[in-house]
PDB file of C-alpha atoms in Angstrom:
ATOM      1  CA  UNK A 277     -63.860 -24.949 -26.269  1.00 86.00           C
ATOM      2  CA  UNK A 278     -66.980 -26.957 -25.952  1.00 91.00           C
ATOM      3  CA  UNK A 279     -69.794 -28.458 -28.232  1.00 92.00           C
ATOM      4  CA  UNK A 280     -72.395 -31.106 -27.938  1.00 92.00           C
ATOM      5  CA  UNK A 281     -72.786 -33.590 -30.741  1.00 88.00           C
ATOM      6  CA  UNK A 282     -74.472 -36.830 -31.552  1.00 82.00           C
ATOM      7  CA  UNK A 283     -77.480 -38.512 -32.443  1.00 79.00           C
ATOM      8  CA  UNK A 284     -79.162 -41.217 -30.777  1.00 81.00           C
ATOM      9  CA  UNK A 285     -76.432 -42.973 -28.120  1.00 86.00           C
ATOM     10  CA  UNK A 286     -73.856 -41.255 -29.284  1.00 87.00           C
ATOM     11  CA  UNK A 287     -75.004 -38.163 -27.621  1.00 87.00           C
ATOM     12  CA  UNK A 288     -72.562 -35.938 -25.699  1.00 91.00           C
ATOM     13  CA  UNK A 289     -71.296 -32.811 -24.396  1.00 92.00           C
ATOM     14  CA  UNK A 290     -67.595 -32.113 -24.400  1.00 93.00           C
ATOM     15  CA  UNK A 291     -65.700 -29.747 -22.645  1.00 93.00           C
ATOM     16  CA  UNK A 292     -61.856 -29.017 -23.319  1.00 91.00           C
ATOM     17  CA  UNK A 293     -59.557 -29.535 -20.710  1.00 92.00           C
ATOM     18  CA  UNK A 294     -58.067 -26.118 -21.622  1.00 90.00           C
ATOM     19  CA  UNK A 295     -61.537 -24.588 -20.759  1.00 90.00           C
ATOM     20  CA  UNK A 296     -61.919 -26.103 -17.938  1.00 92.00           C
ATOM     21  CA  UNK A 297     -58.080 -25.424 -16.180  1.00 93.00           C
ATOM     22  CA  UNK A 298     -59.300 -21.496 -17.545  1.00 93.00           C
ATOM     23  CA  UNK A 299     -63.069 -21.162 -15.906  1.00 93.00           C
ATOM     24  CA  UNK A 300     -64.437 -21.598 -12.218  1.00 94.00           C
ATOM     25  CA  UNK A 301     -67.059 -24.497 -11.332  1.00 95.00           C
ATOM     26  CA  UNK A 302     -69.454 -21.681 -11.744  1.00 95.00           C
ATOM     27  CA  UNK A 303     -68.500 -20.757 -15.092  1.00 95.00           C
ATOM     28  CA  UNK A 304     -67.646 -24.362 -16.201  1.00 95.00           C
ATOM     29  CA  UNK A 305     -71.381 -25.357 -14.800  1.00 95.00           C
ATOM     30  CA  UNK A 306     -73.231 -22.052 -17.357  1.00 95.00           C
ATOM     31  CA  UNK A 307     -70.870 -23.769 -20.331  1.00 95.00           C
ATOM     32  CA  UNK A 308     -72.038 -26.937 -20.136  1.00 95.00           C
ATOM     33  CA  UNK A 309     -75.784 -25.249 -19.592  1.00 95.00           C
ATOM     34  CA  UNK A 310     -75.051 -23.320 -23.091  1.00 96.00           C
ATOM     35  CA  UNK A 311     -74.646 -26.365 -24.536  1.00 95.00           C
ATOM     36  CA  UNK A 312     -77.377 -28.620 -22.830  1.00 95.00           C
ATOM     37  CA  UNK A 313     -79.812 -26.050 -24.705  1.00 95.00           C
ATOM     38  CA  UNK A 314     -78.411 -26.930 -28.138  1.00 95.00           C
ATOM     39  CA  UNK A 315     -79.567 -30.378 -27.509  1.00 93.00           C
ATOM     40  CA  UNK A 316     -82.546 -29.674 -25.443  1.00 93.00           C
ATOM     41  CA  UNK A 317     -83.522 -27.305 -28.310  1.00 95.00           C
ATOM     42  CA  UNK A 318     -82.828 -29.552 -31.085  1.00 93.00           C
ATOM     43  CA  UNK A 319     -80.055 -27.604 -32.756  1.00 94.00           C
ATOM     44  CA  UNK A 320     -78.135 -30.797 -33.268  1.00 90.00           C
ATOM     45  CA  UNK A 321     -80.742 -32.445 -35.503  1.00 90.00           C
ATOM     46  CA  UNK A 322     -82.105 -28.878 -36.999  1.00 94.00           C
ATOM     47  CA  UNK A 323     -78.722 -27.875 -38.023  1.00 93.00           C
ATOM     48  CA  UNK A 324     -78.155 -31.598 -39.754  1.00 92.00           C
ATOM     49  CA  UNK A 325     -81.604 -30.732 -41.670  1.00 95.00           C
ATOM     50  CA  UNK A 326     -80.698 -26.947 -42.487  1.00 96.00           C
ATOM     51  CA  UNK A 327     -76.959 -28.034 -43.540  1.00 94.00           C
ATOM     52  CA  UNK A 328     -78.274 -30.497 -45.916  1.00 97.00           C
ATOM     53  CA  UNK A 329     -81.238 -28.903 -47.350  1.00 97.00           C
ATOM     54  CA  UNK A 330     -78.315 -26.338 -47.829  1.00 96.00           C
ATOM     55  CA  UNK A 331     -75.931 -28.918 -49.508  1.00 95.00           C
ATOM     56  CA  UNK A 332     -78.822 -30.172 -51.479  1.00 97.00           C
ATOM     57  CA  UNK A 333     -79.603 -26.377 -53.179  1.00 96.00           C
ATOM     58  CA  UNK A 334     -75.785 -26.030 -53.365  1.00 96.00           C
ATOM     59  CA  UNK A 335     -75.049 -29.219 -55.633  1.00 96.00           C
ATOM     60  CA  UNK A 336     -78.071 -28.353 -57.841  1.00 97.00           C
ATOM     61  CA  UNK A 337     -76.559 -24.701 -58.522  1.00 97.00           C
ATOM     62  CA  UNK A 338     -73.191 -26.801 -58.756  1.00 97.00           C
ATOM     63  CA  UNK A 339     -74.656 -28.862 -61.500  1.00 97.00           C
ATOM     64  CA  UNK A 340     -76.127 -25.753 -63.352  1.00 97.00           C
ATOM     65  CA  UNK A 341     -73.175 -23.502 -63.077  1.00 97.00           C
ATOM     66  CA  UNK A 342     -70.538 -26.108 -64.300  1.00 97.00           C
ATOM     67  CA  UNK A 343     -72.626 -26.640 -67.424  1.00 96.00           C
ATOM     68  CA  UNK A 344     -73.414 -22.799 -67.805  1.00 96.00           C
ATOM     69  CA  UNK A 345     -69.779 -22.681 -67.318  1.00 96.00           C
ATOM     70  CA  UNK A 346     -68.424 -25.194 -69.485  1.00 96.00           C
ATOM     71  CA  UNK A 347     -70.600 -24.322 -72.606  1.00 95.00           C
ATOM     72  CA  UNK A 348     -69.533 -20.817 -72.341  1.00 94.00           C
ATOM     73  CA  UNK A 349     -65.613 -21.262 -72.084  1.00 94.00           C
ATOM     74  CA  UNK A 350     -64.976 -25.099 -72.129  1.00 92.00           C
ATOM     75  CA  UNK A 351     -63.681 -24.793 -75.192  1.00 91.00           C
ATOM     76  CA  UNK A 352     -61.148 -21.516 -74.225  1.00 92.00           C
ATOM     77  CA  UNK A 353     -60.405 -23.949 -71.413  1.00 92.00           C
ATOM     78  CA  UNK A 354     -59.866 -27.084 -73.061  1.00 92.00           C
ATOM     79  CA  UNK A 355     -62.576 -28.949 -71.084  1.00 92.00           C
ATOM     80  CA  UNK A 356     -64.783 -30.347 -73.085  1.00 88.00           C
ATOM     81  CA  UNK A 357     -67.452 -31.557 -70.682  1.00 91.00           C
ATOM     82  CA  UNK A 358     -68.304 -32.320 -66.887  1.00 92.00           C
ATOM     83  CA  UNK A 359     -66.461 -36.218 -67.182  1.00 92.00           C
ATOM     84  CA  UNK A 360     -63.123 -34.437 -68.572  1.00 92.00           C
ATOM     85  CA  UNK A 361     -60.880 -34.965 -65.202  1.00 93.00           C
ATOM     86  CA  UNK A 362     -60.014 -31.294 -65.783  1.00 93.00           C
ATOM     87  CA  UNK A 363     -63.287 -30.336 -64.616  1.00 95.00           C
ATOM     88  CA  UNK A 364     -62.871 -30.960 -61.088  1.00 96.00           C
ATOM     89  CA  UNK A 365     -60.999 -27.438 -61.183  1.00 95.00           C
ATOM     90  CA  UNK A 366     -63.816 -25.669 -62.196  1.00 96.00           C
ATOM     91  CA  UNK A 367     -66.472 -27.670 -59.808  1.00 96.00           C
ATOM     92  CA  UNK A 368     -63.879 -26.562 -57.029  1.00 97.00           C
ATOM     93  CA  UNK A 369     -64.090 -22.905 -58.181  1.00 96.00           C
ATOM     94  CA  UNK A 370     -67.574 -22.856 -58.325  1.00 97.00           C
ATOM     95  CA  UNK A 371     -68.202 -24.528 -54.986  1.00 95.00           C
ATOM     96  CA  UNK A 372     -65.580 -22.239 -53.224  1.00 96.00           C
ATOM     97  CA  UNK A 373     -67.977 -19.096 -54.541  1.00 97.00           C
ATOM     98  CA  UNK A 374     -70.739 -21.158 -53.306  1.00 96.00           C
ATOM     99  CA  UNK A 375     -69.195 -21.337 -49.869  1.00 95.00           C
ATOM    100  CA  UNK A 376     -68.424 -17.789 -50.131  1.00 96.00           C
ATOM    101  CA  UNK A 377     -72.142 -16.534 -51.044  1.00 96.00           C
ATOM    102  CA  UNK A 378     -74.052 -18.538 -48.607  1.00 96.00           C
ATOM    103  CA  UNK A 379     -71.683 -17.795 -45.388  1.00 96.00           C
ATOM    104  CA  UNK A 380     -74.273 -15.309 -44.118  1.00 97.00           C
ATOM    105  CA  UNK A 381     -77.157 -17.331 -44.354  1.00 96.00           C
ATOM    106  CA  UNK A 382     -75.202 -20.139 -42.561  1.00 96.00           C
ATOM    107  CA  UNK A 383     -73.487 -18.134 -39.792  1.00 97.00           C
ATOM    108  CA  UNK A 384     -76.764 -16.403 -39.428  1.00 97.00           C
ATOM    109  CA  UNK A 385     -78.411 -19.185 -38.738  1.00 97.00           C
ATOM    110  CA  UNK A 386     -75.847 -20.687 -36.431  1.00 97.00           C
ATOM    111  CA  UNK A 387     -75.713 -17.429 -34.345  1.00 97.00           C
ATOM    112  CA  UNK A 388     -79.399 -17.591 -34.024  1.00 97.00           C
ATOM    113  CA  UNK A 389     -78.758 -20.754 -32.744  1.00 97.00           C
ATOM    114  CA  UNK A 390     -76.191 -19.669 -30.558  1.00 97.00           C
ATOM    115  CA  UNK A 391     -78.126 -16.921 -28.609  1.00 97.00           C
ATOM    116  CA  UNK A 392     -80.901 -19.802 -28.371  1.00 97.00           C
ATOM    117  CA  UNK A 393     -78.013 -21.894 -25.964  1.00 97.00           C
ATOM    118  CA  UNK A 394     -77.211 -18.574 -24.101  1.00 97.00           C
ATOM    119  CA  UNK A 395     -80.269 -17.528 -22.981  1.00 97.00           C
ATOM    120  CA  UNK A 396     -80.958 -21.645 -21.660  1.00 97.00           C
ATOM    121  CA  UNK A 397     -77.882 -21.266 -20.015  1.00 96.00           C
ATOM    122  CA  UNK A 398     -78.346 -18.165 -18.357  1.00 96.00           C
ATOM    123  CA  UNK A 399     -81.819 -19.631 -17.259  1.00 96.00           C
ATOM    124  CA  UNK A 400     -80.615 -22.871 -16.137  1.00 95.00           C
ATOM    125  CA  UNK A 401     -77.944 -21.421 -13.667  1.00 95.00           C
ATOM    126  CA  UNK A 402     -80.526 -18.956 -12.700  1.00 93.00           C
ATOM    127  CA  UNK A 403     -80.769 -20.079  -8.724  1.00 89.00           C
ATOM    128  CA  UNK A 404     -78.495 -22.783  -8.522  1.00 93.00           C
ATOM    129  CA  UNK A 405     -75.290 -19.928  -9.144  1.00 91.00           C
ATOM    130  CA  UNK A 406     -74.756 -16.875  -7.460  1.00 91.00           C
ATOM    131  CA  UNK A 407     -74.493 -13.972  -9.667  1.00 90.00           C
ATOM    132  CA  UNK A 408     -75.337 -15.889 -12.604  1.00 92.00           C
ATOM    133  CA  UNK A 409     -75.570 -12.777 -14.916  1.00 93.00           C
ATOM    134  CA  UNK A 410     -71.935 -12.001 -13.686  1.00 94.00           C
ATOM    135  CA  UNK A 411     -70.994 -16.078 -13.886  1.00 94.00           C
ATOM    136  CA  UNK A 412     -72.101 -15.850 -17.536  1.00 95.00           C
ATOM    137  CA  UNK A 413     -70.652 -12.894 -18.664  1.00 94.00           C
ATOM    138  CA  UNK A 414     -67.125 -13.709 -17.481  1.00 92.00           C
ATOM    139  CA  UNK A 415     -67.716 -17.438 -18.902  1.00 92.00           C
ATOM    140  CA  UNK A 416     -67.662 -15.078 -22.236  1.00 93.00           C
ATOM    141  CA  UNK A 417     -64.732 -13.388 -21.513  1.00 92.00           C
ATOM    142  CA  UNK A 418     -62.421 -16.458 -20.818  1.00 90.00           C
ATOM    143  CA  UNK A 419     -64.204 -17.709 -24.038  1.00 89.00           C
ATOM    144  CA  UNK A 420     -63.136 -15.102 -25.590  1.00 89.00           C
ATOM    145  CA  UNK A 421     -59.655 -14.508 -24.577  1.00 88.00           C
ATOM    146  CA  UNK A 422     -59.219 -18.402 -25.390  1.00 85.00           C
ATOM    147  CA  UNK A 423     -60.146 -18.088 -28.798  1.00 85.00           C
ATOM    148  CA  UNK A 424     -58.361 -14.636 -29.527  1.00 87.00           C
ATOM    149  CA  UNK A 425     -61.624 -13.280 -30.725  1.00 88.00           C
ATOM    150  CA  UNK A 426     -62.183  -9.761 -31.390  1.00 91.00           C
ATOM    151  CA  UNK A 427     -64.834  -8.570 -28.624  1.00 88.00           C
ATOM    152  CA  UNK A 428     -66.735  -5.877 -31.040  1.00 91.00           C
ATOM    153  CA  UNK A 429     -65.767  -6.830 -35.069  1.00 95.00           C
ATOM    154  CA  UNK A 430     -67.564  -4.458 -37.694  1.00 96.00           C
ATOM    155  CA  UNK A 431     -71.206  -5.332 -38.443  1.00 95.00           C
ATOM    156  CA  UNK A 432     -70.255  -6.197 -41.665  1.00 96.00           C
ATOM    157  CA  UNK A 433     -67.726  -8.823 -40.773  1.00 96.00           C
ATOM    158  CA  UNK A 434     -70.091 -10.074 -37.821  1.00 95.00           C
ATOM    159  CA  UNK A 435     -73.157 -10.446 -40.411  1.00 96.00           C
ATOM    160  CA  UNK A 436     -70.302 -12.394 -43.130  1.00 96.00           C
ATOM    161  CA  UNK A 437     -68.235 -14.468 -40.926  1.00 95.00           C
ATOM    162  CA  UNK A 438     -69.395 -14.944 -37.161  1.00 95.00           C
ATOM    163  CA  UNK A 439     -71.193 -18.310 -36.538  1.00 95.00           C
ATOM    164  CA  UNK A 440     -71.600 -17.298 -32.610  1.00 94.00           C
ATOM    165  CA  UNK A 441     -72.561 -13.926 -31.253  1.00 96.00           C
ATOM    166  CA  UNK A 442     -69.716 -11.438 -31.081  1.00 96.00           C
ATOM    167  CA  UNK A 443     -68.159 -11.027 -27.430  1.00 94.00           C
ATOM    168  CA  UNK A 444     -69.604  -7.858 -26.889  1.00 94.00           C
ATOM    169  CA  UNK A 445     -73.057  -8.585 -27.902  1.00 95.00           C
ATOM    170  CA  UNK A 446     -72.777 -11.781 -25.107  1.00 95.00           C
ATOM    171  CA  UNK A 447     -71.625 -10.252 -22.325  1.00 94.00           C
ATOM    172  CA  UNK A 448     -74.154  -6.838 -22.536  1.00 95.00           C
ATOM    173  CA  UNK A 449     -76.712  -9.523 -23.285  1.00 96.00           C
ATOM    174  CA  UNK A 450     -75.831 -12.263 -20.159  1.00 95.00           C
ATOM    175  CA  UNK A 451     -75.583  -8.795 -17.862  1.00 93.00           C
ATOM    176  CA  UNK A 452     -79.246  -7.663 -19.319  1.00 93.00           C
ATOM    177  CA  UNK A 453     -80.937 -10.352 -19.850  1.00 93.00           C
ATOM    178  CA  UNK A 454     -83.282 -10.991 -16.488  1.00 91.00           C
ATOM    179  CA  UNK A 455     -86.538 -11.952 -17.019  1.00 93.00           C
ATOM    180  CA  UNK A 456     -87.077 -12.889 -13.350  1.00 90.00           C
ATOM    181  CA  UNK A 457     -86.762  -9.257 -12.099  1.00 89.00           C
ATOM    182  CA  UNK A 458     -89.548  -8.162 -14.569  1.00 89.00           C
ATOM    183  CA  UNK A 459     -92.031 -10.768 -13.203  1.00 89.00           C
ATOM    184  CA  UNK A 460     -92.108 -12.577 -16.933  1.00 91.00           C
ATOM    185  CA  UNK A 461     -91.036 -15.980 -17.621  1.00 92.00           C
ATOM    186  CA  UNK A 462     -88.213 -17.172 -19.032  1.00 93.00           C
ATOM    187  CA  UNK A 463     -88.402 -18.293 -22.546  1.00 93.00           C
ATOM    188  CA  UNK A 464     -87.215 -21.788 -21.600  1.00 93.00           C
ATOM    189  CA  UNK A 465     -86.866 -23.095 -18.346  1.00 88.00           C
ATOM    190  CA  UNK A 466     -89.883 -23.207 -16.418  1.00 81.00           C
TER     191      UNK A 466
END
């Protein structure tokens, strides 16, 4: 629905027009603060770094696990080393596992992420909307209802496969979160 992306002039936030027909100025205004924070918080370049430190560890258990692989049934398989063409099936296999395995550590960190864009947003509407909590949360819900997500998924399936917050999570944290009325500061915007 939206996303920043970019490095150096390239740089830029872009909204959908089907996300903008679907929210208020208000809500349209807390969007593009969510993702102001991934760039203002560095997500853009820290997620290029994590993803290929991540790709790096991934082809080096690639490399292992085809030849672990290929000395153990190569020879049931009728491959009879990593240039045989028939190989490719078995680097495919293995990196589809891979993908599988390290989901959680990648959504994990993307959610983390996430919740990092959230609570900018909610701070940098903070003032300059009315009901900014209420602005936010209902942001989420058109989000949501956009997407088709399910609002409250199992754990389980939230720790596996989510790479944002799940609905229900956002909108009990955008109606909570209020560091203004507890005389602290926010964790961003000063």
């Amino acid at each position: 629905n939206a996303y920043v992306t970019g490095i150096g002039a390239s740089k830029r936030v872009v909204m959908w027009d089907t996300t903008l027909a679907k929210t208020t100025s208000d809500e349209a205004l807390f969007i593009i603060g969510h993702e102001l924070g991934h760039y203002v918080l560095g997500h853009v370049a820290a997620g290029f770094l994590f993803f290929a430190a991540s790709l790096l560890v991934a082809l080096y258990i690639l490399f292992r696990a085809l030849h672990w692989s290929l000395h153990r049934w190569g020879g049931d398989w009728k491959i009879y080393g990593p240039e045989d063409w028939a190989s490719l099936a078995v680097i495919l296999l293995i990196f589809q596992l891979l993908m599988f395995l390290s989901a959680p550590v990648e959504n994990g960190f993307s959610r983390r992420q996430e919740h990092a864009a959230d609570v900018y947003g909610l701070e940098i509407i903070h003032g300059i909307v009315p009901n900014s909590e209420d602005v936010a949360a209902h942001g989420f819900q058109v989000l949501g209802e956009l997407d088709l997500s399910d609002p409250n998924p199992p754990p389980f399936i939230t720790f596996w496969l989510y790479s944002h917050p799940p609905l229900a999570e956002r909108l009990v944290f955008a109606h909570s979160y209020d560091p203004w009325a507890k005389d602290e500061k926010p964790r961003y915007v000063k």
